Coordinates of C-alpha atoms in Angstrom, one line a residue:
M1145 CA 154.2 148.8 73.9
Q1146 CA 150.8 148.5 75.3
A1147 CA 152.0 149.6 78.7
T1148 CA 153.5 152.7 77.3
A1149 CA 150.2 153.5 75.6
A1150 CA 148.2 153.0 78.8
L1151 CA 150.5 155.4 80.6
F1152 CA 150.1 158.1 78.1
L1153 CA 146.3 157.9 78.1
A1154 CA 146.3 158.0 81.9
R1155 CA 148.1 161.4 82.1
P1156 CA 145.8 164.4 82.4
L1157 CA 145.5 166.8 79.5
P1158 CA 146.9 170.2 80.0
Q1159 CA 144.3 173.0 80.7
P1160 CA 144.2 175.7 78.0
H1161 CA 145.4 179.0 79.0
Y1162 CA 144.0 182.3 77.5
R1163 CA 145.7 185.7 78.2
C1164 CA 143.5 188.7 78.9
L1165 CA 144.5 192.2 79.4
H1166 CA 141.7 192.6 81.8
G1167 CA 142.7 189.7 84.2
V1168 CA 141.2 186.2 84.7
R1169 CA 137.5 185.6 85.4
G1170 CA 136.4 182.4 86.8
G1171 CA 139.9 180.8 86.4
V1172 CA 139.7 181.1 82.7
S1173 CA 141.9 183.6 81.0
L1174 CA 139.8 185.4 78.2
P1175 CA 141.3 186.5 74.8
P1176 CA 141.8 190.2 74.4
P1177 CA 138.8 191.9 72.8
R1178 CA 139.2 192.7 69.3
R1179 CA 138.6 196.4 68.3
L1180 CA 136.2 196.9 65.5
A1181 CA 137.6 198.7 62.5
R1182 CA 136.1 202.0 61.8
G1183 CA 134.9 202.5 58.3
P1184 CA 134.5 205.8 56.6
R1185 CA 131.9 207.9 57.8
C1186 CA 128.8 208.5 55.7
S1187 CA 127.3 212.1 55.4
M1188 CA 123.9 212.7 53.6
S1189 CA 122.6 216.0 52.6
L1190 CA 118.8 216.1 52.2
S1191 CA 117.4 218.6 49.8
I1192 CA 113.6 218.8 49.6
G1193 CA 112.1 220.4 46.7
G1194 CA 115.4 220.9 44.8
S1195 CA 116.6 219.6 41.5
G1196 CA 118.6 216.8 43.0
A1197 CA 115.8 215.2 45.0
G1198 CA 115.3 211.6 44.5
A1199 CA 112.4 209.9 43.1
G1200 CA 110.8 209.4 46.5
G1201 CA 111.2 213.0 47.5
D1202 CA 108.4 215.5 47.7
R1203 CA 108.8 217.6 44.5
G1204 CA 107.6 221.3 44.4
F1205 CA 107.3 221.5 48.2
S1206 CA 109.3 224.2 50.2
Y1207 CA 109.5 224.8 53.8
E1208 CA 109.5 228.7 53.4
H1209 CA 108.1 231.1 56.1
V1210 CA 104.3 231.4 55.6
P1211 CA 103.5 235.1 55.1
V1212 CA 101.6 236.7 58.0
F1213 CA 99.0 239.6 57.3
P1214 CA 100.3 242.4 59.3
R1215 CA 96.8 243.9 59.9
Y1216 CA 95.1 240.8 61.2
R1217 CA 94.8 242.1 64.7
M1218 CA 92.9 245.3 63.8
R1219 CA 89.3 245.6 65.0
D1220 CA 88.1 248.0 62.3
P1221 CA 87.0 245.8 59.5
Y1222 CA 87.4 248.5 56.9
K1223 CA 91.1 249.3 58.0
L1224 CA 91.9 245.5 58.0
L1225 CA 90.8 245.1 54.4
G1226 CA 92.2 248.4 53.4
V1227 CA 89.0 249.8 51.8
D1228 CA 87.1 253.0 52.4
R1229 CA 83.7 253.2 54.2
A1230 CA 82.1 254.2 51.1
A1231 CA 83.4 251.4 49.0
S1232 CA 81.0 249.2 47.1
E1233 CA 80.3 245.6 47.7
E1234 CA 82.4 244.6 44.6
E1235 CA 85.5 246.6 45.8
I1236 CA 85.0 244.9 49.3
R1237 CA 84.8 241.5 47.7
S1238 CA 87.8 242.1 45.6
A1239 CA 89.9 243.2 48.5
R1240 CA 89.0 240.2 50.4
N1241 CA 89.8 237.8 47.6
F1242 CA 93.2 239.5 47.0
L1243 CA 94.2 239.2 50.7
I1244 CA 93.0 235.6 51.0
Q1245 CA 95.3 234.7 48.0
Q1246 CA 98.3 236.6 49.2
Y1247 CA 98.2 235.3 52.9
A1248 CA 96.8 231.8 52.3
G1249 CA 98.3 229.2 54.6
H1250 CA 98.4 231.4 57.8
E1251 CA 95.1 230.4 59.7
P1252 CA 94.9 233.6 61.9
S1253 CA 95.2 235.8 58.9
E1254 CA 92.6 234.1 56.9
E1255 CA 90.2 234.0 59.7
A1256 CA 90.7 237.8 60.3
I1257 CA 90.1 238.6 56.6
E1258 CA 86.9 236.5 56.4
G1259 CA 85.7 237.9 59.6
A1260 CA 86.2 241.4 58.6
Y1261 CA 84.4 240.8 55.2
E1262 CA 81.5 239.2 56.9
K1263 CA 81.2 242.2 59.3
I1264 CA 81.1 244.7 56.6
I1265 CA 78.5 242.7 54.5
M1266 CA 76.3 242.3 57.6
K1267 CA 76.5 245.9 58.4
S1268 CA 75.6 246.8 54.9
Y1269 CA 72.5 244.5 55.1
Q1270 CA 71.3 245.8 58.4
Q1271 CA 71.7 249.5 56.9
R1272 CA 69.4 248.4 53.9
K1273 CA 67.0 246.8 56.2
K1274 CA 66.7 249.9 58.3
T1275 CA 66.2 252.0 55.2
K1276 CA 63.2 249.8 54.1
I1277 CA 61.7 250.1 57.5
N1278 CA 62.0 253.8 57.5
L1279 CA 60.5 254.1 54.2
K1280 CA 56.9 254.4 55.7
T1281 CA 58.1 256.8 58.0
K1282 CA 59.7 259.0 55.3
L1283 CA 56.6 258.7 53.2
K1284 CA 54.5 260.0 56.1
K1285 CA 56.8 262.9 56.6
R1286 CA 56.5 263.8 53.0
V1287 CA 52.8 263.7 53.3
E1288 CA 52.9 266.0 56.3
E1289 CA 55.1 268.4 54.3
S1290 CA 52.8 268.5 51.3
P1291 CA 50.3 271.0 50.6
S1292 CA 46.8 271.2 52.3
W1293 CA 44.9 270.1 49.2
V1294 CA 47.0 267.0 48.8
K1295 CA 46.5 266.0 52.6
A1296 CA 42.7 266.5 52.0
L1297 CA 42.8 264.2 49.1
L1298 CA 45.0 261.4 50.6
G1299 CA 42.8 261.7 53.8
Y1300 CA 40.1 259.7 51.8
F1301 CA 42.4 256.7 51.4
E1302 CA 44.0 254.1 53.7
V1303 CA 46.1 251.1 53.4
P1304 CA 44.5 248.2 55.1
P1305 CA 46.4 245.1 56.3
M1306 CA 47.8 242.6 53.6
D1307 CA 45.4 239.7 54.3
I1308 CA 42.5 242.0 53.5
I1309 CA 44.0 243.3 50.4
S1310 CA 44.7 239.7 49.3
R1311 CA 41.2 238.4 50.0
R1312 CA 39.4 241.1 48.1
L1313 CA 42.0 240.7 45.2
F1314 CA 41.2 237.1 45.0
F1315 CA 37.4 237.9 45.1
F1316 CA 37.5 240.3 42.3
A1317 CA 40.0 238.3 40.2
F1318 CA 37.4 235.4 40.5
I1319 CA 34.5 237.7 39.2
A1320 CA 36.7 238.6 36.3
G1321 CA 37.5 235.2 35.4
W1322 CA 33.8 234.2 35.8
S1323 CA 33.1 237.0 33.4
I1324 CA 35.6 235.8 30.8
A1325 CA 34.4 232.2 31.0
T1326 CA 30.7 233.1 30.4
S1327 CA 31.5 236.1 27.9
A1328 CA 30.2 233.9 24.9
E1329 CA 26.9 233.0 26.4
N1330 CA 25.7 236.3 28.0
G1331 CA 27.2 239.7 29.0
P1332 CA 28.7 240.4 32.4
A1333 CA 25.7 242.3 33.8
F1334 CA 25.1 239.6 36.6
Q1335 CA 28.8 239.7 37.7
L1336 CA 28.7 243.5 37.6
A1337 CA 25.8 243.5 40.0
I1338 CA 27.7 241.1 42.4
S1339 CA 30.7 243.2 42.3
L1340 CA 28.7 246.4 43.0
F1341 CA 26.9 244.8 46.1
S1342 CA 30.1 243.4 47.4
C1343 CA 31.7 246.8 47.2
I1344 CA 29.0 248.5 48.9
Y1345 CA 29.2 245.8 51.6
F1346 CA 32.9 246.3 52.2
L1347 CA 32.5 250.0 52.3
N1348 CA 29.8 249.8 54.7
D1349 CA 31.8 247.7 57.1
K1350 CA 34.4 250.6 57.2
M1351 CA 32.0 253.7 56.9
K1352 CA 29.2 252.4 59.1
N1353 CA 26.8 254.4 56.8
L1354 CA 24.8 252.5 54.3
M1355 CA 23.7 255.6 52.3
R1356 CA 27.2 256.8 52.0
A1357 CA 28.6 253.3 51.2
S1358 CA 25.9 252.9 48.5
T1359 CA 26.7 256.3 46.9
T1360 CA 30.5 255.7 47.0
G1361 CA 30.2 252.1 45.5
F1362 CA 27.9 253.2 42.7
G1363 CA 30.1 256.3 41.9
V1364 CA 33.1 254.0 41.7
L1365 CA 31.2 251.7 39.3
V1366 CA 30.2 254.5 37.0
G1367 CA 33.7 256.0 36.9
G1368 CA 35.4 252.8 36.2
W1369 CA 32.9 252.1 33.5
I1370 CA 33.5 255.5 31.9
I1371 CA 37.1 255.3 32.1
G1372 CA 37.2 251.9 30.8
S1373 CA 35.0 252.8 27.8
L1374 CA 37.5 255.4 26.9
L1375 CA 40.7 253.3 27.4
V1376 CA 39.7 250.1 25.7
P1377 CA 39.2 251.5 22.2
L1378 CA 42.9 252.5 22.4
I1379 CA 44.1 249.0 23.1
P1380 CA 45.6 247.3 19.8
T1381 CA 43.3 244.7 18.5
F1382 CA 46.0 242.1 18.1
I1383 CA 46.6 241.9 21.9
I1384 CA 42.8 241.3 22.6
P1385 CA 41.4 237.8 22.0
P1386 CA 38.7 237.9 19.3
S1387 CA 36.0 236.4 21.7
W1388 CA 36.4 239.3 24.1
S1389 CA 33.8 242.0 23.5
L1390 CA 34.0 245.7 24.2
E1391 CA 31.4 245.2 27.2
L1392 CA 33.6 242.5 28.7
L1393 CA 36.8 244.7 28.5
T1394 CA 34.9 247.7 29.9
S1395 CA 33.6 245.5 32.8
L1396 CA 37.2 244.2 33.5
V1397 CA 38.3 248.0 34.0
A1398 CA 35.4 248.4 36.2
Y1399 CA 36.3 245.4 38.4
V1400 CA 39.6 247.0 39.0
F1401 CA 38.2 250.2 40.1
L1402 CA 35.5 248.5 42.4
F1403 CA 38.6 246.6 44.0
L1404 CA 40.5 249.8 44.6
G1405 CA 37.5 251.5 45.9
C1406 CA 36.3 249.1 48.5
T1407 CA 40.0 248.3 49.6
F1408 CA 41.7 251.7 50.0
L1409 CA 38.7 254.2 50.4
K1410 CA 38.0 255.1 53.9

């Protein structure tokens, strides 16, 4: 019994043998490969912006063709916006806003519309600026076409630079304020004298003739005082402060005439 068991254990075990449709590799037969079972195909339709979109989809968005402004390549800004050259700024602005809303999303169209609008506005601004510059030329032309007596009258006046006008206006405004501040103590006689001498000094600086400057300054003071004495009683009393006397109000009118005389007379 023991001898039979030893003989059985001594026998070599048989080698496993695997069949393979593709042959034997390395002395070992491989089992045939198993084919994977094909399941049913899955097809999916993606609808963006439709009613059947899922919770994670983009609602309200549609990949539609963005409208292109057909005239965005035109160079004439008026034709590009579709407005007349005599159109007002309000009409031009309305046309620009309408086109921007219609063709929003197409960048070249928006840039062309904005550029045309800016060109028209800039051109309008330059025209207004030229009109203001030419105002002095037009006024000079009107004076040249006016009658001879008007030319003779205007020949006595001139317009100095703005710095001279501002300095003299500040000086006479200071004299007027000084007169108002001291009106309760005494009259404006001292301030009137200073204003007269200052006017004569300014006129002599232009006329280079002291006698003529003195006569002109004194005449301006007398004329201003007379006109002031005629105009002041016509002013309603509720406008004038109670502390202001008739003499003070007349002197204020005289200051105005002295300022105009020494500034604009030749």
